[in-house]
Short mmCIF file of C-alpha atoms and ligand atoms in Angstrom, two decimals:
data_model
loop_
_atom_site.label_atom_id
_atom_site.label_comp_id
_atom_site.label_asym_id
_atom_site.label_seq_id
_atom_site.Cartn_x
_atom_site.Cartn_y
_atom_site.Cartn_z
CA MET A 1 0.00 0.00 0.00
CA SER A 2 1.42 3.34 -0.97
CA LEU A 3 0.80 6.52 0.96
CA SER A 4 -2.19 8.75 0.30
CA LEU A 5 -1.66 12.21 -1.16
CA GLU A 6 -2.25 13.73 2.25
CA GLU A 7 0.17 11.40 4.01
CA MET A 8 2.89 12.13 1.48
CA ARG A 9 2.18 15.85 1.63
CA VAL A 10 2.80 15.78 5.38
CA ARG A 11 6.09 13.93 4.83
CA LEU A 12 7.20 16.39 2.16
CA LYS A 13 6.42 19.30 4.46
CA ALA A 14 8.47 17.74 7.25
CA LEU A 15 11.35 17.06 4.86
CA ARG A 16 11.28 20.64 3.59
CA ALA A 17 11.42 21.87 7.18
CA ARG A 18 14.53 19.75 7.76
CA ILE A 19 16.16 21.04 4.57
CA GLU A 20 15.28 24.61 5.47
CA ALA A 21 16.68 24.29 8.98
CA ALA A 22 19.91 22.83 7.63
CA CYS A 23 20.19 25.60 5.03
CA VAL A 24 19.66 28.26 7.68
CA GLU A 25 22.35 26.65 9.82
CA CYS A 26 24.96 27.08 7.09
CA SER A 27 23.56 30.16 5.31
CA ARG A 28 22.70 28.40 2.09
CA SER A 29 19.74 29.16 -0.12
CA LEU A 30 16.95 26.63 -0.04
CA LYS A 31 16.93 26.60 -3.82
CA SER A 32 20.48 25.28 -3.96
CA VAL A 33 19.38 21.86 -2.68
CA LYS A 34 17.41 19.63 -5.06
CA ILE A 35 15.42 16.65 -3.86
CA ILE A 36 15.85 13.40 -5.78
CA TRP A 37 12.83 11.28 -4.88
CA VAL A 38 14.18 7.75 -4.45
CA SER A 39 11.30 5.58 -5.63
CA LYS A 40 13.07 2.20 -5.58
CA PHE A 41 10.77 -0.56 -4.34
CA GLN A 42 7.88 1.91 -4.40
CA SER A 43 4.82 1.40 -6.57
CA LYS A 44 3.77 3.28 -9.69
CA GLU A 45 0.93 4.73 -7.62
CA ALA A 46 3.44 6.16 -5.16
CA VAL A 47 5.30 7.76 -8.07
CA GLU A 48 2.05 9.31 -9.34
CA THR A 49 1.31 10.70 -5.89
CA ALA A 50 4.79 12.20 -5.75
CA ILE A 51 4.30 13.82 -9.16
CA LEU A 52 1.05 15.38 -7.95
CA LEU A 53 3.08 16.92 -5.13
CA GLY A 54 5.52 18.41 -7.61
CA ALA A 55 8.27 15.77 -7.74
CA GLN A 56 10.34 16.13 -10.91
CA GLU A 57 13.48 14.08 -10.29
CA PHE A 58 13.37 10.41 -9.38
CA GLY A 59 16.13 8.02 -8.34
CA GLU A 60 16.04 4.30 -9.07
CA ASN A 61 18.67 1.71 -8.15
CA ARG A 62 17.87 -0.93 -10.67
CA VAL A 63 17.65 -0.36 -14.39
CA GLN A 64 14.81 -2.83 -14.91
CA GLU A 65 12.71 -1.17 -12.24
CA ALA A 66 13.40 2.24 -13.76
CA VAL A 67 12.22 0.96 -17.15
CA GLU A 68 9.02 -0.42 -15.62
CA LYS A 69 8.16 2.85 -13.92
CA PHE A 70 9.67 5.43 -16.24
CA GLY A 71 10.05 3.62 -19.57
CA THR A 72 7.68 6.06 -21.26
CA PRO A 73 9.30 9.49 -21.12
CA ARG A 74 7.19 12.20 -19.47
CA ALA A 75 7.60 15.92 -19.88
CA GLY A 76 9.32 17.51 -16.93
CA ILE A 77 10.34 14.24 -15.24
CA ARG A 78 14.00 13.29 -14.93
CA VAL A 79 15.25 9.82 -14.04
CA HIS A 80 18.50 9.24 -12.14
CA ILE A 81 20.12 5.83 -11.92
CA ILE A 82 21.68 5.69 -8.45
CA GLY A 83 22.71 2.03 -8.25
CA PRO A 84 25.61 0.26 -9.94
CA VAL A 85 24.90 -0.70 -13.56
CA GLN A 86 26.20 -3.98 -14.99
CA SER A 87 27.88 -3.58 -18.30
CA ASN A 88 25.18 -5.57 -20.14
CA LYS A 89 22.51 -3.15 -18.81
CA LEU A 90 24.21 0.05 -19.95
CA ARG A 91 22.15 0.36 -23.12
CA LYS A 92 18.90 0.04 -21.19
CA ALA A 93 20.20 2.44 -18.55
CA ALA A 94 21.15 5.03 -21.16
CA SER A 95 17.72 4.67 -22.78
CA VAL A 96 15.73 5.27 -19.63
CA ALA A 97 17.97 7.64 -17.71
CA ASP A 98 18.60 11.34 -17.89
CA VAL A 99 21.42 10.98 -15.39
CA ILE A 100 23.60 8.01 -14.41
CA GLN A 101 25.09 8.91 -11.05
CA THR A 102 27.18 5.82 -10.47
CA VAL A 103 29.97 5.82 -13.06
CA ALA A 104 33.13 4.57 -11.36
CA ASP A 105 35.39 3.09 -14.03
CA LYS A 106 36.71 3.99 -17.46
CA GLU A 107 35.38 0.90 -19.16
CA THR A 108 31.87 2.02 -18.26
CA LEU A 109 32.54 5.48 -19.67
CA VAL A 110 33.75 4.03 -22.95
CA LYS A 111 30.79 1.66 -23.25
CA LEU A 112 28.30 4.31 -22.25
CA GLU A 113 29.69 6.69 -24.84
CA ALA A 114 29.36 4.01 -27.54
CA VAL A 115 25.81 3.20 -26.52
CA CYS A 116 24.76 6.87 -26.40
CA ALA A 117 26.32 7.51 -29.80
CA GLU A 118 24.24 4.64 -31.19
CA LEU A 119 21.10 5.89 -29.49
CA ASN A 120 21.95 9.39 -30.66
CA LYS A 121 21.33 10.60 -27.14
CA LYS A 122 23.29 12.78 -24.77
CA ILE A 123 23.08 11.99 -21.09
CA ASP A 124 24.42 13.41 -17.85
CA VAL A 125 26.82 11.31 -15.83
CA MET A 126 28.15 11.67 -12.32
CA PHE A 127 31.06 9.87 -10.75
CA GLN A 128 30.55 7.79 -7.62
CA ILE A 129 33.32 7.96 -5.06
CA ASN A 130 33.58 5.44 -2.25
CA THR A 131 34.14 7.86 0.60
CA SER A 132 33.12 5.38 3.27
CA GLU A 133 36.02 3.09 2.41
CA GLU A 134 33.76 0.14 2.97
CA ASP A 135 34.62 -2.62 0.52
CA THR A 136 30.97 -3.49 0.10
CA LYS A 137 30.23 -0.09 -1.45
CA SER A 138 30.96 0.71 -5.06
CA GLY A 139 32.69 3.80 -6.31
CA ILE A 140 36.16 5.08 -7.07
CA ALA A 141 38.43 4.57 -4.06
CA MET A 142 39.53 7.84 -2.47
CA ASN A 143 43.22 7.17 -3.03
CA GLU A 144 42.57 6.54 -6.73
CA VAL A 145 40.56 9.65 -7.41
CA SER A 146 43.40 11.86 -8.69
CA ALA A 147 44.71 9.22 -11.06
CA PHE A 148 41.21 8.39 -12.27
CA PHE A 149 40.46 11.93 -13.44
CA GLU A 150 43.91 12.35 -15.00
CA ASP A 151 43.16 10.87 -18.39
CA LEU A 152 39.55 10.20 -19.22
CA PRO A 153 38.41 8.93 -22.61
CA GLU A 154 36.68 11.38 -24.92
CA THR A 155 32.95 11.11 -24.45
CA PRO A 156 31.10 13.71 -26.52
CA HIS A 157 27.71 12.16 -25.68
CA LEU A 158 28.26 12.34 -21.94
CA CYS A 159 28.12 15.53 -19.92
CA PHE A 160 30.01 15.32 -16.62
CA ARG A 161 27.70 16.88 -14.08
CA GLY A 162 29.24 16.13 -10.71
CA LEU A 163 30.04 13.63 -7.99
CA MET A 164 28.01 11.22 -5.91
CA THR A 165 28.67 9.34 -2.70
CA ILE A 166 26.88 7.27 -0.09
CA GLY A 167 27.54 8.14 3.54
CA LYS A 168 28.63 5.72 6.21
CA ASN A 169 25.77 3.69 7.49
CA THR A 170 26.78 3.69 11.15
CA GLY A 171 23.68 5.29 12.65
CA ASN A 172 25.65 8.45 13.37
CA PRO A 173 25.39 10.97 10.51
CA GLU A 174 28.50 12.78 11.75
CA ASP A 175 30.52 9.77 10.62
CA SER A 176 29.72 10.73 7.01
CA ARG A 177 30.94 14.32 7.28
CA ALA A 178 34.59 13.74 6.33
CA GLY A 179 33.56 11.77 3.24
CA PHE A 180 31.12 14.47 2.18
CA ALA A 181 33.82 17.11 2.63
CA PHE A 182 36.15 15.00 0.48
CA LEU A 183 33.54 15.02 -2.29
CA ARG A 184 33.30 18.81 -2.08
CA ARG A 185 37.08 19.24 -2.28
CA THR A 186 37.25 16.86 -5.23
CA ARG A 187 34.62 18.88 -7.07
CA ALA A 188 36.59 22.07 -6.42
CA ALA A 189 39.73 20.47 -7.85
CA LEU A 190 37.88 19.33 -10.98
CA GLN A 191 36.22 22.68 -11.54
CA LYS A 192 39.57 24.37 -11.37
CA ARG A 193 40.68 22.23 -14.29
CA GLY A 194 37.73 23.40 -16.41
CA GLY A 195 37.41 21.77 -19.84
CA VAL A 196 35.22 18.67 -19.64
CA PHE A 197 34.72 19.42 -15.94
CA THR A 198 33.18 22.85 -16.49
CA ASP A 199 29.67 21.58 -15.74
CA CYS A 200 30.77 19.36 -12.86
CA THR A 201 28.78 21.36 -10.32
CA GLU A 202 26.61 18.80 -8.55
CA LEU A 203 27.29 17.02 -5.29
CA SER A 204 24.82 14.16 -4.78
CA MET A 205 25.09 13.16 -1.14
CA GLY A 206 22.80 12.75 1.84
CA MET A 207 19.84 10.44 2.32
CA THR A 208 17.02 10.30 4.88
CA ASP A 209 19.34 9.82 7.85
CA ASP A 210 22.24 12.11 7.03
CA LEU A 211 20.88 14.87 4.80
CA GLU A 212 21.57 17.68 7.28
CA VAL A 213 25.28 16.89 7.42
CA ALA A 214 25.35 16.57 3.62
CA ILE A 215 23.70 19.97 3.16
CA GLU A 216 26.17 21.55 5.58
CA GLU A 217 28.99 20.05 3.48
CA GLY A 218 27.55 21.42 0.25
CA ALA A 219 25.14 18.82 -1.19
CA THR A 220 23.26 20.13 -4.22
CA MET A 221 21.20 16.93 -4.57
CA ILE A 222 19.92 14.89 -1.68
CA ARG A 223 18.55 11.43 -2.49
CA VAL A 224 15.55 10.80 -0.27
CA GLY A 225 13.43 7.66 -0.14
CA THR A 226 12.12 6.73 3.28
CA ALA A 227 11.37 10.24 4.52
CA LEU A 228 9.07 10.81 1.54
CA PHE A 229 7.60 7.44 0.66
CA GLY A 230 7.74 5.60 3.98
CA SER A 231 9.44 2.26 4.37
CA ARG A 232 10.09 0.16 1.29
CA GLY A 233 8.17 -3.03 0.68
CA TYR A 234 11.15 -5.35 0.38
C1 PLP B 1 17.99 3.75 -1.19
C2 PLP B 1 18.94 4.81 -1.54
C3 PLP B 1 18.72 6.14 -1.13
C4 PLP B 1 17.54 6.57 -0.28
O1 PLP B 1 17.68 6.12 1.03
P1 PLP B 1 16.69 6.57 2.20
O2 PLP B 1 17.45 6.29 3.43
O3 PLP B 1 15.47 5.75 2.07
O4 PLP B 1 16.41 8.02 2.04
C5 PLP B 1 19.63 7.08 -1.55
N1 PLP B 1 20.70 6.77 -2.31
C6 PLP B 1 20.94 5.51 -2.71
C7 PLP B 1 22.15 5.22 -3.54
C8 PLP B 1 20.08 4.50 -2.32
O5 PLP B 1 20.35 3.25 -2.71
#
């Protein structure tokens, strides 16, 4: 059962209050933080309810699920892939997505470029960095970041839009702060280089439990599931 419009409206209001309080705390403008509505494991009805409440950007972990919910493009709705994509799913991912946030190796970049050239489609990509240093998480390792961005393949169909990370899941949001700050410093270093990194402005970090810390550290996109949709029906 998905939430009613009223139930979700109340959740959105509470989330906005959290975002606003965090923005006030660090003197940021409310408009500088975008909400990505993480609809993984949520029903199509839940997505429709979210759209009625003004949701425009959705995050899905799995390509197949994204295709089921967002396979037919809709005006004004953007789809972000926020889970790792297997190489044999890149074509599907590029077809359904406006943004792939989880690029973490050069092979993927090369394949994605080839697929997008074939589809005659330009998409936005973001690079996932493993700031938690947990082996179970995907992303570019922190000590490999400099080398990784040194020589990237040419990818005219991909626009580099920013960086993404997942905080530490320790129960204490403060534990994620250093990783979030690392993401911000990495973005600054890339922007200084200009060129293909000119549009690398986004920092996708912060979820239901650690969004305040992420906003304080400069998040421009927070990826929120539970706070908006309630618990997922696993
Ligand atoms: C599930 C998920 C989220 C949303 O998590 P919540 O705690 O429900 O807000 C955000 N980002 C990624 C990568 C996820 O997999």
